[in-house]
Short mmCIF file of C-alpha atoms in Angstrom, two decimals:
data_model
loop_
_atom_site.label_atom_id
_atom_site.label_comp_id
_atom_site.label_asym_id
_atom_site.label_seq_id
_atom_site.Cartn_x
_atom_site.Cartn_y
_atom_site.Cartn_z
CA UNK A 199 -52.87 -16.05 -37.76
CA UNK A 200 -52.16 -12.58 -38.98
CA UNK A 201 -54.13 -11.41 -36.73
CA UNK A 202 -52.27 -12.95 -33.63
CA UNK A 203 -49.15 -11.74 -35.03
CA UNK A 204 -50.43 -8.22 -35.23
CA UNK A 205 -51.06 -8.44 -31.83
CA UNK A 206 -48.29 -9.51 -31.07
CA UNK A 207 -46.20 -6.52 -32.66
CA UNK A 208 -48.15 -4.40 -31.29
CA UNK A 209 -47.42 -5.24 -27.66
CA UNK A 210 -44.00 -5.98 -28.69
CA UNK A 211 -44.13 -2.11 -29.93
CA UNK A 212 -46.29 -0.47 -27.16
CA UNK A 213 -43.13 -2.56 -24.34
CA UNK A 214 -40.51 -1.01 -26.00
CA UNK A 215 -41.64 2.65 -25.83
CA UNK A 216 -42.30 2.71 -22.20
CA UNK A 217 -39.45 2.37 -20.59
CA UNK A 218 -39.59 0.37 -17.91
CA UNK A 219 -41.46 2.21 -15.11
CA UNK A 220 -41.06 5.80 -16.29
CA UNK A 221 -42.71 7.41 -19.72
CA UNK A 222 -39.67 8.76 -20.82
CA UNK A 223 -40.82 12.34 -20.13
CA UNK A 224 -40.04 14.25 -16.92
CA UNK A 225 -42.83 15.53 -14.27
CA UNK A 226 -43.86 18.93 -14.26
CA UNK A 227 -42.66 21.99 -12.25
CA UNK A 228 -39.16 20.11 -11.26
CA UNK A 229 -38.54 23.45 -8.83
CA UNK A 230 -41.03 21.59 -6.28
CA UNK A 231 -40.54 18.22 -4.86
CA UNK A 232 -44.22 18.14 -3.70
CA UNK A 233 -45.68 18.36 -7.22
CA UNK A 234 -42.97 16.28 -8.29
CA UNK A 235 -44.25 13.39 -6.22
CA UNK A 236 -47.79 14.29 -6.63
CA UNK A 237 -47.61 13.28 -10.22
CA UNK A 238 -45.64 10.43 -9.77
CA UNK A 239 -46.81 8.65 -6.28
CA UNK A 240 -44.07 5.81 -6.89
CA UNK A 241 -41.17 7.89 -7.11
CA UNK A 242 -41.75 8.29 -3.43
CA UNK A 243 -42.48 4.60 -2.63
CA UNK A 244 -38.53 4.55 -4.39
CA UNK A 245 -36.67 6.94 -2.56
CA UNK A 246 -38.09 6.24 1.11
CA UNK A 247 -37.16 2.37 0.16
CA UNK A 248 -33.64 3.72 -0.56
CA UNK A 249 -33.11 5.66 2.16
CA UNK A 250 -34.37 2.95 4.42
CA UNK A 251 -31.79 0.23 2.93
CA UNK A 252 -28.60 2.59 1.95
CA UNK A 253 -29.38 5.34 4.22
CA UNK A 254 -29.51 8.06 1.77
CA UNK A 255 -32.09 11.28 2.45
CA UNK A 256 -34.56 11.53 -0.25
CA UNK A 257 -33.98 14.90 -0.80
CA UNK A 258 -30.63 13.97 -2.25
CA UNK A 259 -31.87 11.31 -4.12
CA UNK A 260 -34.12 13.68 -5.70
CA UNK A 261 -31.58 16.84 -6.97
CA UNK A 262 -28.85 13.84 -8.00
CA UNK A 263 -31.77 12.37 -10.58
CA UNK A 264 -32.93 16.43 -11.09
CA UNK A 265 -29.07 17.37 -12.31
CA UNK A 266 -28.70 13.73 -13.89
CA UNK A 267 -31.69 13.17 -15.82
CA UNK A 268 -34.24 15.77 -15.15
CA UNK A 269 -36.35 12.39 -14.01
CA UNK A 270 -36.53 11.70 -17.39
CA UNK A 271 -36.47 7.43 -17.54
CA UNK A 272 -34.42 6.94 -20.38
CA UNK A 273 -32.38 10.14 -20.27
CA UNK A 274 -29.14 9.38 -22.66
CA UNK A 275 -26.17 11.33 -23.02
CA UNK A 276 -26.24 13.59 -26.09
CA UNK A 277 -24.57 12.36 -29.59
CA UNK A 278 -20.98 13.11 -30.74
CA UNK A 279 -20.22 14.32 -34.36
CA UNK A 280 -17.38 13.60 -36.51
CA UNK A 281 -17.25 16.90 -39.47
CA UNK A 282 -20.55 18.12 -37.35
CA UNK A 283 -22.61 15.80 -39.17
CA UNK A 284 -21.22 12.34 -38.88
CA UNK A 285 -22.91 10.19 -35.82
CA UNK A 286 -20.11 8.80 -34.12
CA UNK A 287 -21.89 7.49 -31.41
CA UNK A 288 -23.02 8.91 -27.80
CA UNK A 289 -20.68 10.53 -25.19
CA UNK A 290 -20.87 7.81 -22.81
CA UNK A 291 -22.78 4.63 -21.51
CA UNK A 292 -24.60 6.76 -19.24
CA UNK A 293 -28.39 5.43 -19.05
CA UNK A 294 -31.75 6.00 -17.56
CA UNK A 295 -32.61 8.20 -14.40
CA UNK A 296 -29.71 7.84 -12.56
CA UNK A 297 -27.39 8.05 -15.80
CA UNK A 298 -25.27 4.89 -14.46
CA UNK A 299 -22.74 3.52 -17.03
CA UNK A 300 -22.71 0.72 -18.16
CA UNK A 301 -19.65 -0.52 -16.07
CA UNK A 302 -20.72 0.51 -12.67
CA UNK A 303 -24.48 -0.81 -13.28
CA UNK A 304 -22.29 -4.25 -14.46
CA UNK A 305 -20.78 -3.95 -10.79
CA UNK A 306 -24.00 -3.09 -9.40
CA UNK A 307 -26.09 -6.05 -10.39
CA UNK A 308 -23.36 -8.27 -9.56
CA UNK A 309 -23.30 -6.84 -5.86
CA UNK A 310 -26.25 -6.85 -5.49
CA UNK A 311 -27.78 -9.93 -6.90
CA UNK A 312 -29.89 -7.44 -9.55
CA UNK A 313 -30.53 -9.49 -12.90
CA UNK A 314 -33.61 -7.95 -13.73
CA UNK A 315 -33.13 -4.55 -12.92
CA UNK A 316 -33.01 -1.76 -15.37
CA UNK A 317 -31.81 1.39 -15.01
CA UNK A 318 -34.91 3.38 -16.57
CA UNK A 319 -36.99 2.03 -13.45
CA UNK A 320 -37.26 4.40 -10.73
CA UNK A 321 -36.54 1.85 -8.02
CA UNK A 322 -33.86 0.31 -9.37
CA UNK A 323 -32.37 3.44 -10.53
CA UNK A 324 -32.60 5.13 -6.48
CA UNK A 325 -31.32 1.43 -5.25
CA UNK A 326 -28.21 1.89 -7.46
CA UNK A 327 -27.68 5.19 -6.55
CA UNK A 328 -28.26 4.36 -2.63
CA UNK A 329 -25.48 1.31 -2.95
CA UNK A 330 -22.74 4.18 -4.92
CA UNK A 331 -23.61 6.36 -2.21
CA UNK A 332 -23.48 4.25 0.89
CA UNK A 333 -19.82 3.12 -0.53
CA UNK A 334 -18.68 6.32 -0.64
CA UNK A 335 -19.85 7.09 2.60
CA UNK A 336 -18.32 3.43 4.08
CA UNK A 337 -14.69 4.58 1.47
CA UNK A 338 -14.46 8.50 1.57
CA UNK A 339 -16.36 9.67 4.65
CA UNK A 340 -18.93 11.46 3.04
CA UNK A 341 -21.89 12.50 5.09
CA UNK A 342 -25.07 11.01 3.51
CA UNK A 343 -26.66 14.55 3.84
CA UNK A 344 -23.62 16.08 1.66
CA UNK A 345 -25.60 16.61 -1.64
CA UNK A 346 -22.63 18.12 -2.76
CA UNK A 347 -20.11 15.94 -2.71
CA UNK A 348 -21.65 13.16 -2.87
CA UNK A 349 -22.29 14.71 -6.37
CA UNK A 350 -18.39 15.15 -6.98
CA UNK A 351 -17.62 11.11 -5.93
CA UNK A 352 -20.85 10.24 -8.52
CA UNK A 353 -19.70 11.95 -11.25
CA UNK A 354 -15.92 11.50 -10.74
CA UNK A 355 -15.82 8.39 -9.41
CA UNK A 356 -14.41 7.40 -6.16
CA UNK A 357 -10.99 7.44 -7.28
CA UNK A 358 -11.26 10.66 -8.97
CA UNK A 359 -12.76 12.14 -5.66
CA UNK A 360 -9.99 11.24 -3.93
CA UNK A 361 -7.50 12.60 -6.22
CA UNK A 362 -9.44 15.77 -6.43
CA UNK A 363 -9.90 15.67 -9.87
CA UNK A 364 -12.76 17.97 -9.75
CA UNK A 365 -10.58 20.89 -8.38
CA UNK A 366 -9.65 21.63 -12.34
CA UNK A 367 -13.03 21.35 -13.19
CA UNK A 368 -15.38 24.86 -12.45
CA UNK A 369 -17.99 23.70 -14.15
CA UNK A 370 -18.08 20.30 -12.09
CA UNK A 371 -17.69 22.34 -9.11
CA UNK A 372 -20.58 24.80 -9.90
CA UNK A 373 -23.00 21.64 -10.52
CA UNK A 374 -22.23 20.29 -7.84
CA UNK A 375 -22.87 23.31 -5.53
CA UNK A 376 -26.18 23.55 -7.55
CA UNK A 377 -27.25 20.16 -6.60
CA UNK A 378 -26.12 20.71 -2.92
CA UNK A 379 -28.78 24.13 -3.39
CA UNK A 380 -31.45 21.98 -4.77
CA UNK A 381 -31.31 19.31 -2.41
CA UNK A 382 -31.79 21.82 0.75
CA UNK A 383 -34.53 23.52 -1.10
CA UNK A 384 -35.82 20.20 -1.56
CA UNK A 385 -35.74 18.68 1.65
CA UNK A 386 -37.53 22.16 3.44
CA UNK A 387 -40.38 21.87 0.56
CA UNK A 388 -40.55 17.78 1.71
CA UNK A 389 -41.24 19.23 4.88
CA UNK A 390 -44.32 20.66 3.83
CA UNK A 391 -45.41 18.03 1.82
CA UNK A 392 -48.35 15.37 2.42
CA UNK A 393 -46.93 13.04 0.10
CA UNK A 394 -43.48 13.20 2.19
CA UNK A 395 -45.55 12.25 5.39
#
């Protein structure tokens, strides 16, 4: 009986560690989308599926995950401190890949019919961010090609976007012109790559 429930623990263990279709660790070299997908042949499988369904170019997928999460599965915002020292809990809901909250994943899986889906799994990570993305293309007009702003209606929300809430923000507004950079240097290395064929 011990044995069994060794066993048991273990697995129960070893399940809880990975993360639900990613190691928790980030591919190598994220400056090239062609290694990126060489070392992790399902990532592709997960964007082309999104970009068939919701429309959205991989190459955006891919620099929206680089500035989220740095395609790290179970990417968490960092901790806040109370003195410096006192843990007073993390800086927001955001979780997994796609760093979805934990409100807009609630509206996601009821939209979309998505009980079982987890936002540290690369598909259902790229299928949230395809649905938020085709909404505020459908809502706000945004090209699904605009890495950019797309970017600025993610992280602000759609209501934010509209207000222009970002306009106060240079930070936001450097980000996001860093993800709209990444995702053209993206898409000309997909060009090139076999895995992108």
């Amino acid at each position: 009986m011990s044995r069994l429930l060794r066993a048991i623990t273990i697995l129960l263990l070893a399940g809880s560690c990975g993360g639900g279709g990613g190691s928790g660790t980030s591919p190598d070299n994220l400056d090239n989308a062609c290694s990126i997908l060489q070392q992790r042949p399902g990532y592709y499988r997960a964007f082309r599926g999104t970009e068939r369904k919701w429309g959205v170019p991989v190459h955006v997928q891919m620099a929206t995950i680089y500035q989220e999460s740095k395609f790290i599965s179970d990417a968490r915002t960092p901790l806040r401190f109370s003195l410096g020292v006192i843990p007073q809990g993390r800086q927001s809901s955001a979780f997994g890949y796609s760093q979805a909250l934990d409100g807009t994943w609630k509206e996601y899986l009821a939209s979309e019919g998505q009980r079982r889906a987890r936002r540290d799994d690369i598909r259902d990570a790229t299928d949230f961010m395809g649905w938020y993305m085709a909404q505020s293309n459908r809502e706000l007009g945004i090209p699904m090609a605009d890495a950019r702003n797309h970017y600025l209606a993610y992280h602000e929300g759609r209501t934010g976007f509209r207000r222009g809430s970002y306009n106060s923000k240079a930070w936001l507004l450097r980000v996001s012109s860093e993800v709209g950079n990444r995702a053209l240097v993206y898409e000309q290395q997909l060009k090139s790559c076999r895995h992108a064929r």
